[in-house]
CSV table of C-alpha atoms in Angstrom, one decimal:
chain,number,residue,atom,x,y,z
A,1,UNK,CA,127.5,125.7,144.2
A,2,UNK,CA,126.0,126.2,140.7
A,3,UNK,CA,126.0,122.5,140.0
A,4,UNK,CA,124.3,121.7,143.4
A,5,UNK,CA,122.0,124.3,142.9
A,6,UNK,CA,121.1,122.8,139.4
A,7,UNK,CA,120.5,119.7,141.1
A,8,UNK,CA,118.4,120.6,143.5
A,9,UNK,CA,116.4,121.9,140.8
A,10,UNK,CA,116.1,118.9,138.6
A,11,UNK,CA,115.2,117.3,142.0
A,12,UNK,CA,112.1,119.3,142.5
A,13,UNK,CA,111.3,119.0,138.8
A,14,UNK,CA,111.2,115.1,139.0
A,15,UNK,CA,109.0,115.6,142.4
A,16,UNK,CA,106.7,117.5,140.7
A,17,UNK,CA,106.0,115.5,138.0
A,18,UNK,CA,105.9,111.9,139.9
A,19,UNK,CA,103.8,114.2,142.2
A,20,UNK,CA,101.1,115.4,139.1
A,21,UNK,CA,101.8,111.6,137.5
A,22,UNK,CA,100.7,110.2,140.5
A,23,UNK,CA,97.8,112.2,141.3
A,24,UNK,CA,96.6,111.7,137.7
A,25,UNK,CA,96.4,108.1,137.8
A,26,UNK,CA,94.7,108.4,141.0
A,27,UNK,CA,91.9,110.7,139.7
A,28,UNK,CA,91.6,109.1,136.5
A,29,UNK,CA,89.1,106.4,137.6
A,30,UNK,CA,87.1,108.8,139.3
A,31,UNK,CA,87.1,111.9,136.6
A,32,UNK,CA,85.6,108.9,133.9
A,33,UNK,CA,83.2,107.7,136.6
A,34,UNK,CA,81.5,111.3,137.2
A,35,UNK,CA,81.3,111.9,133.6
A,36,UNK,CA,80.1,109.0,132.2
A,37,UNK,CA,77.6,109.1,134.6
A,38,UNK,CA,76.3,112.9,135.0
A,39,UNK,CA,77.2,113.9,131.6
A,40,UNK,CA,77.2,110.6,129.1
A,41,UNK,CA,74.7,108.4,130.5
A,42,UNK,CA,72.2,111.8,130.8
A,43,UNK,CA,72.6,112.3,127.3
A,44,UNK,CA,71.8,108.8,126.2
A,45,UNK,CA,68.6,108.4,128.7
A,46,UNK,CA,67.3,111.4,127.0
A,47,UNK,CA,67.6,110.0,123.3
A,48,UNK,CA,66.8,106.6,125.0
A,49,UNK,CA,62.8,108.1,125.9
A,50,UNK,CA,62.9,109.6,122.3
A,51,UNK,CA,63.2,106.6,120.8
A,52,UNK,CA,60.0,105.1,118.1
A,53,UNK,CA,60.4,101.8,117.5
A,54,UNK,CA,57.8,99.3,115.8
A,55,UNK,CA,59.6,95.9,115.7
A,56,UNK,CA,62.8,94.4,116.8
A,57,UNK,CA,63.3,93.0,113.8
A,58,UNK,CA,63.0,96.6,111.8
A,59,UNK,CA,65.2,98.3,114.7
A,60,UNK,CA,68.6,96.0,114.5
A,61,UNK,CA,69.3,97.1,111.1
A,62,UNK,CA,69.0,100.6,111.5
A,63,UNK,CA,71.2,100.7,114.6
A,64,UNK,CA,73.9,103.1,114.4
A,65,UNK,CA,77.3,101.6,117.1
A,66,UNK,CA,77.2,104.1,120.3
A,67,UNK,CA,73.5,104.4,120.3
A,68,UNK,CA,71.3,103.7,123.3
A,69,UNK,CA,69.7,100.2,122.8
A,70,UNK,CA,68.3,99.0,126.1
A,71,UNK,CA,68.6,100.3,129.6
A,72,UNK,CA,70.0,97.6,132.0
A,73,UNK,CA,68.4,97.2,135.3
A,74,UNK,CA,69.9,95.1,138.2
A,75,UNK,CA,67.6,95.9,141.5
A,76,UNK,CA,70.1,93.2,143.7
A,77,UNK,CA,73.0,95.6,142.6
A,78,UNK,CA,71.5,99.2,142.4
A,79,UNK,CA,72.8,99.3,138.5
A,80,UNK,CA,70.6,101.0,136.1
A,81,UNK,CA,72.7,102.0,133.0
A,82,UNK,CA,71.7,102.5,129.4
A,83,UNK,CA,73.5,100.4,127.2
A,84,UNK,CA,74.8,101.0,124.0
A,85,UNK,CA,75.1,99.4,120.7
A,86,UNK,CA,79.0,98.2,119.8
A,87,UNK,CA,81.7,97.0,122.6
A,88,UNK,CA,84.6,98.7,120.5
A,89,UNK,CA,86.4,100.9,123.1
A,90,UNK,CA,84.7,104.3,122.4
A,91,UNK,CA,81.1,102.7,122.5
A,92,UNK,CA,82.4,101.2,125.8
A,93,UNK,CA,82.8,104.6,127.4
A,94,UNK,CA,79.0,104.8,127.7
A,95,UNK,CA,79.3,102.3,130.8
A,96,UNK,CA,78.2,99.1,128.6
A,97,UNK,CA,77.2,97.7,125.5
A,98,UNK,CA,76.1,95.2,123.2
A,99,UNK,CA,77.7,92.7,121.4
A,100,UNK,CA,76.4,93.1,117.9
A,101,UNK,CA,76.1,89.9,116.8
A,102,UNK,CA,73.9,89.2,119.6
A,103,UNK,CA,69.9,89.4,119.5
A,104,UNK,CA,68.3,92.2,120.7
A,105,UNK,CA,66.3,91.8,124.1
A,106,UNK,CA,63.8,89.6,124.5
A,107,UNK,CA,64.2,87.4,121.8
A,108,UNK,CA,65.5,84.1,121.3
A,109,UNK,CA,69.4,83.5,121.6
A,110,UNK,CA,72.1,84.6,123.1
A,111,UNK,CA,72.2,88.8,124.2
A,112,UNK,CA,75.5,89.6,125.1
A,113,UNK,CA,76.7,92.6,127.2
A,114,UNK,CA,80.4,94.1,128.4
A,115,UNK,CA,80.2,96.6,130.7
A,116,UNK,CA,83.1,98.3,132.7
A,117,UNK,CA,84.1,96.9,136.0
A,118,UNK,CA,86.4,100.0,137.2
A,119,UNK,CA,86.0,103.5,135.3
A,120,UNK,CA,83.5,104.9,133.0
A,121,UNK,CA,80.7,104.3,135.7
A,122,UNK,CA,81.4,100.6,136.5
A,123,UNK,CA,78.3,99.3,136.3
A,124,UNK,CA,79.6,95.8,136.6
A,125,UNK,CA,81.7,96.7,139.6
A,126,UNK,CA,79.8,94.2,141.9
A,127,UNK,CA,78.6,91.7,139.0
A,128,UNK,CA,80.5,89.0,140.8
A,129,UNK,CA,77.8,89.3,144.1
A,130,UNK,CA,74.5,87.9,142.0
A,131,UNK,CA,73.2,84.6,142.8
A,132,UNK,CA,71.5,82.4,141.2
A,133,UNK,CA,67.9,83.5,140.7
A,134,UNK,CA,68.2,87.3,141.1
A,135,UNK,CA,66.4,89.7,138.0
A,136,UNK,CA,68.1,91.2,135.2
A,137,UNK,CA,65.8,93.6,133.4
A,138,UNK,CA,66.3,94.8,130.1
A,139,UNK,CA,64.1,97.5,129.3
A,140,UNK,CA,63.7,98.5,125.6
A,141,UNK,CA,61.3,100.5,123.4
A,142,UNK,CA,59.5,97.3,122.4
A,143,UNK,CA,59.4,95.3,125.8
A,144,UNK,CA,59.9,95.2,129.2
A,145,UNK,CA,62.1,92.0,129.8
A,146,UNK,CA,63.0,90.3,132.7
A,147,UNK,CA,66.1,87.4,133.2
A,148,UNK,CA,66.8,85.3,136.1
A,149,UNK,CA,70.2,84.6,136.7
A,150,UNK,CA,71.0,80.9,136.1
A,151,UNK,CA,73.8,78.7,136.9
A,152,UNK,CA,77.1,79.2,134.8
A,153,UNK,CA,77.5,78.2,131.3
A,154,UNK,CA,78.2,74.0,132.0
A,155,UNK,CA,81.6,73.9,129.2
A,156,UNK,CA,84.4,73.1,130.4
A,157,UNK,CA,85.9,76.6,129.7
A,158,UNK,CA,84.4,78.6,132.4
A,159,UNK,CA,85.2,78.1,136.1
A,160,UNK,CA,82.4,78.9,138.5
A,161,UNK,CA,83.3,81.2,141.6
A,162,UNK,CA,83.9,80.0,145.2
A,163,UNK,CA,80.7,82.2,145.6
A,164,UNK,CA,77.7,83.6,143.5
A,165,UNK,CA,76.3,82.8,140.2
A,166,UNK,CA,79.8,84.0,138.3
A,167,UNK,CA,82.2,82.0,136.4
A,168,UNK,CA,85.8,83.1,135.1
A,169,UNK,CA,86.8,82.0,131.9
A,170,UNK,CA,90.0,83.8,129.2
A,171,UNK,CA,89.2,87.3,127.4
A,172,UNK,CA,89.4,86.0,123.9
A,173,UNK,CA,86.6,83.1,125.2
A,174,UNK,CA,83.9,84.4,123.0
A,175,UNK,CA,81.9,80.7,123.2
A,176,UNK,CA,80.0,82.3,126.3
A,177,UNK,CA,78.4,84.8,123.6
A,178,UNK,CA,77.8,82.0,121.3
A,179,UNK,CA,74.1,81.8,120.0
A,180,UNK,CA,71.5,79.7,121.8
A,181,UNK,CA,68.4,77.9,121.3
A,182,UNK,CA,67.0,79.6,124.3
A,183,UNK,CA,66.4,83.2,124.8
A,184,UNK,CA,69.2,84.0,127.0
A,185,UNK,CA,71.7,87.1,128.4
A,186,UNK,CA,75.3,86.5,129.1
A,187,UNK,CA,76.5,89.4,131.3
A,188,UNK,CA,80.5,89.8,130.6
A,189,UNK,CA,83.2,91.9,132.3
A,190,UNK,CA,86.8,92.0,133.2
A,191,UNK,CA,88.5,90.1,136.1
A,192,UNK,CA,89.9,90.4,138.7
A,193,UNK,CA,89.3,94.6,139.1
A,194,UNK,CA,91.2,96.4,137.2
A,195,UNK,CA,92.8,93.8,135.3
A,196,UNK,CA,91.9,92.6,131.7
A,197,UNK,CA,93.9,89.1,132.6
A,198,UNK,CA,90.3,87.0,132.5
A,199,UNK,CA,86.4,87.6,132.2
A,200,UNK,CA,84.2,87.1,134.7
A,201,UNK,CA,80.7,85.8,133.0
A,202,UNK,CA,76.9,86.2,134.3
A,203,UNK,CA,74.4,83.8,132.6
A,204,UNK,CA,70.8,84.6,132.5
A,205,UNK,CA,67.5,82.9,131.2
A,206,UNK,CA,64.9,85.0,129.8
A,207,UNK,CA,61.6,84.9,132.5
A,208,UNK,CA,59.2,86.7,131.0
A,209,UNK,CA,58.2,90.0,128.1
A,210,UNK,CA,55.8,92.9,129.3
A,211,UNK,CA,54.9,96.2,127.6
A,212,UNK,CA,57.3,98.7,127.6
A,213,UNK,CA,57.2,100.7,130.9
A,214,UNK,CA,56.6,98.0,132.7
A,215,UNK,CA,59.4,98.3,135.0
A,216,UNK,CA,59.3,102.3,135.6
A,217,UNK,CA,56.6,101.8,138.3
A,218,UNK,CA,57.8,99.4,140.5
A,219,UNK,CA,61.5,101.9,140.3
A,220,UNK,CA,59.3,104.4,141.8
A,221,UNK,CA,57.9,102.2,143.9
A,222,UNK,CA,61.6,101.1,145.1
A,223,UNK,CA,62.6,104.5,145.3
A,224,UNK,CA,60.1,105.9,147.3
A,225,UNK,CA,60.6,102.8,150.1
A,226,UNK,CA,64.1,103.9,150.1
């Protein structure tokens, strides 16, 4: 009796925990979700509008990795994130961010920028929908810029999609953020979701510069359609 009582109790035991295990790794995408997006991404659009910068080329230097750089803005997708500087794995909890030996926004080469496709807000979660000719904006303390999304990169390494503007190419394949003559972004993110087996790559060419703040009207404007 005492032994099948024992058992019955190492039974519920084990229950329990696959139970709590189980419903952790359920919640865990949502718990990062709601706080990198009510609690993270709040913080860094409020240091984001307290930025003062002069120049590009006086602001690079100084950047410190996790701080807001640039706020992305996708209108085709809904995203508008603030991206930080750094991809290392803590920087990367913001939602996205810039590689650093990338350019800044708006000027000539190559920008580069992971963002999450499941957890931590996803803001790529749908980056595989764009098409060729939809708007990136990257909005910064300097400029307003806008990208159009162009075909993939044409090099052999990365495979275009069945559909969209996306190509898939391996996770150590850092020639898609290699520098460019043009000014150009190169939007990068795992594949398939919730997998780190390949990245899935956005390329976009740089359209045109504005004054910063550009954008925030024609947000309200979209906004207030809605």
């Amino acid at each position: 009796m005492r032994r099948r009582r024992g058992g019955r109790m190492v039974l519920s035991a084990l229950s329990g925990a696959l139970f709590l295990g189980g419903l952790g790794l359920f919640s865990y995408p949502l718990l990062t979700d709601v706080y990198t997006e009510r609690v993270v991404q709040d913080q860094l659009a409020q240091e984001f509008e307290r930025l003062e910068v002069a120049a590009a080329d006086t602001w690079q230097p100084t950047m410190a990795a996790g701080s807001p750089l640039t706020r992305i803005v996708i209108p085709t997708l809904d995203v508008d994130t603030i991206v930080v500087a750094g991809t290392t794995p803590a920087a990367l909890r913001a939602g996205a961010g810039h590689y650093p030996d990338t350019p800044l926004p708006g000027t000539v080469g190559n920008v580069g920028i992971a963002g999450h496709r499941t957890t931590y807000g996803r803001p790529f979660h749908r980056l595989d929908e764009l098409q060729v000719g939809d708007e990136v904006w990257l909005l910064t303390p300097v400029g307003d810029h806008r990208y159009v999304v162009t075909d993939p990169p044409d090099d052999g390494n990365c495979v275009p999609t069945s559909a969209g503007a996306a190509c898939i190419t391996h996770p150590r394949d850092w020639s898609v953020v290699a520098p460019t003559d043009d000014a150009m972004l190169t939007l990068t993110t795992c594949h398939p979701k919730g997998s780190a087996a390949q990245r899935l790559i956005i390329r976009a060419a740089l359209a045109d510069s504005h004054p910063p703040g550009t954008r925030a009207p024609q947000d309200s404007d979209r906004s207030a359609d809605v």
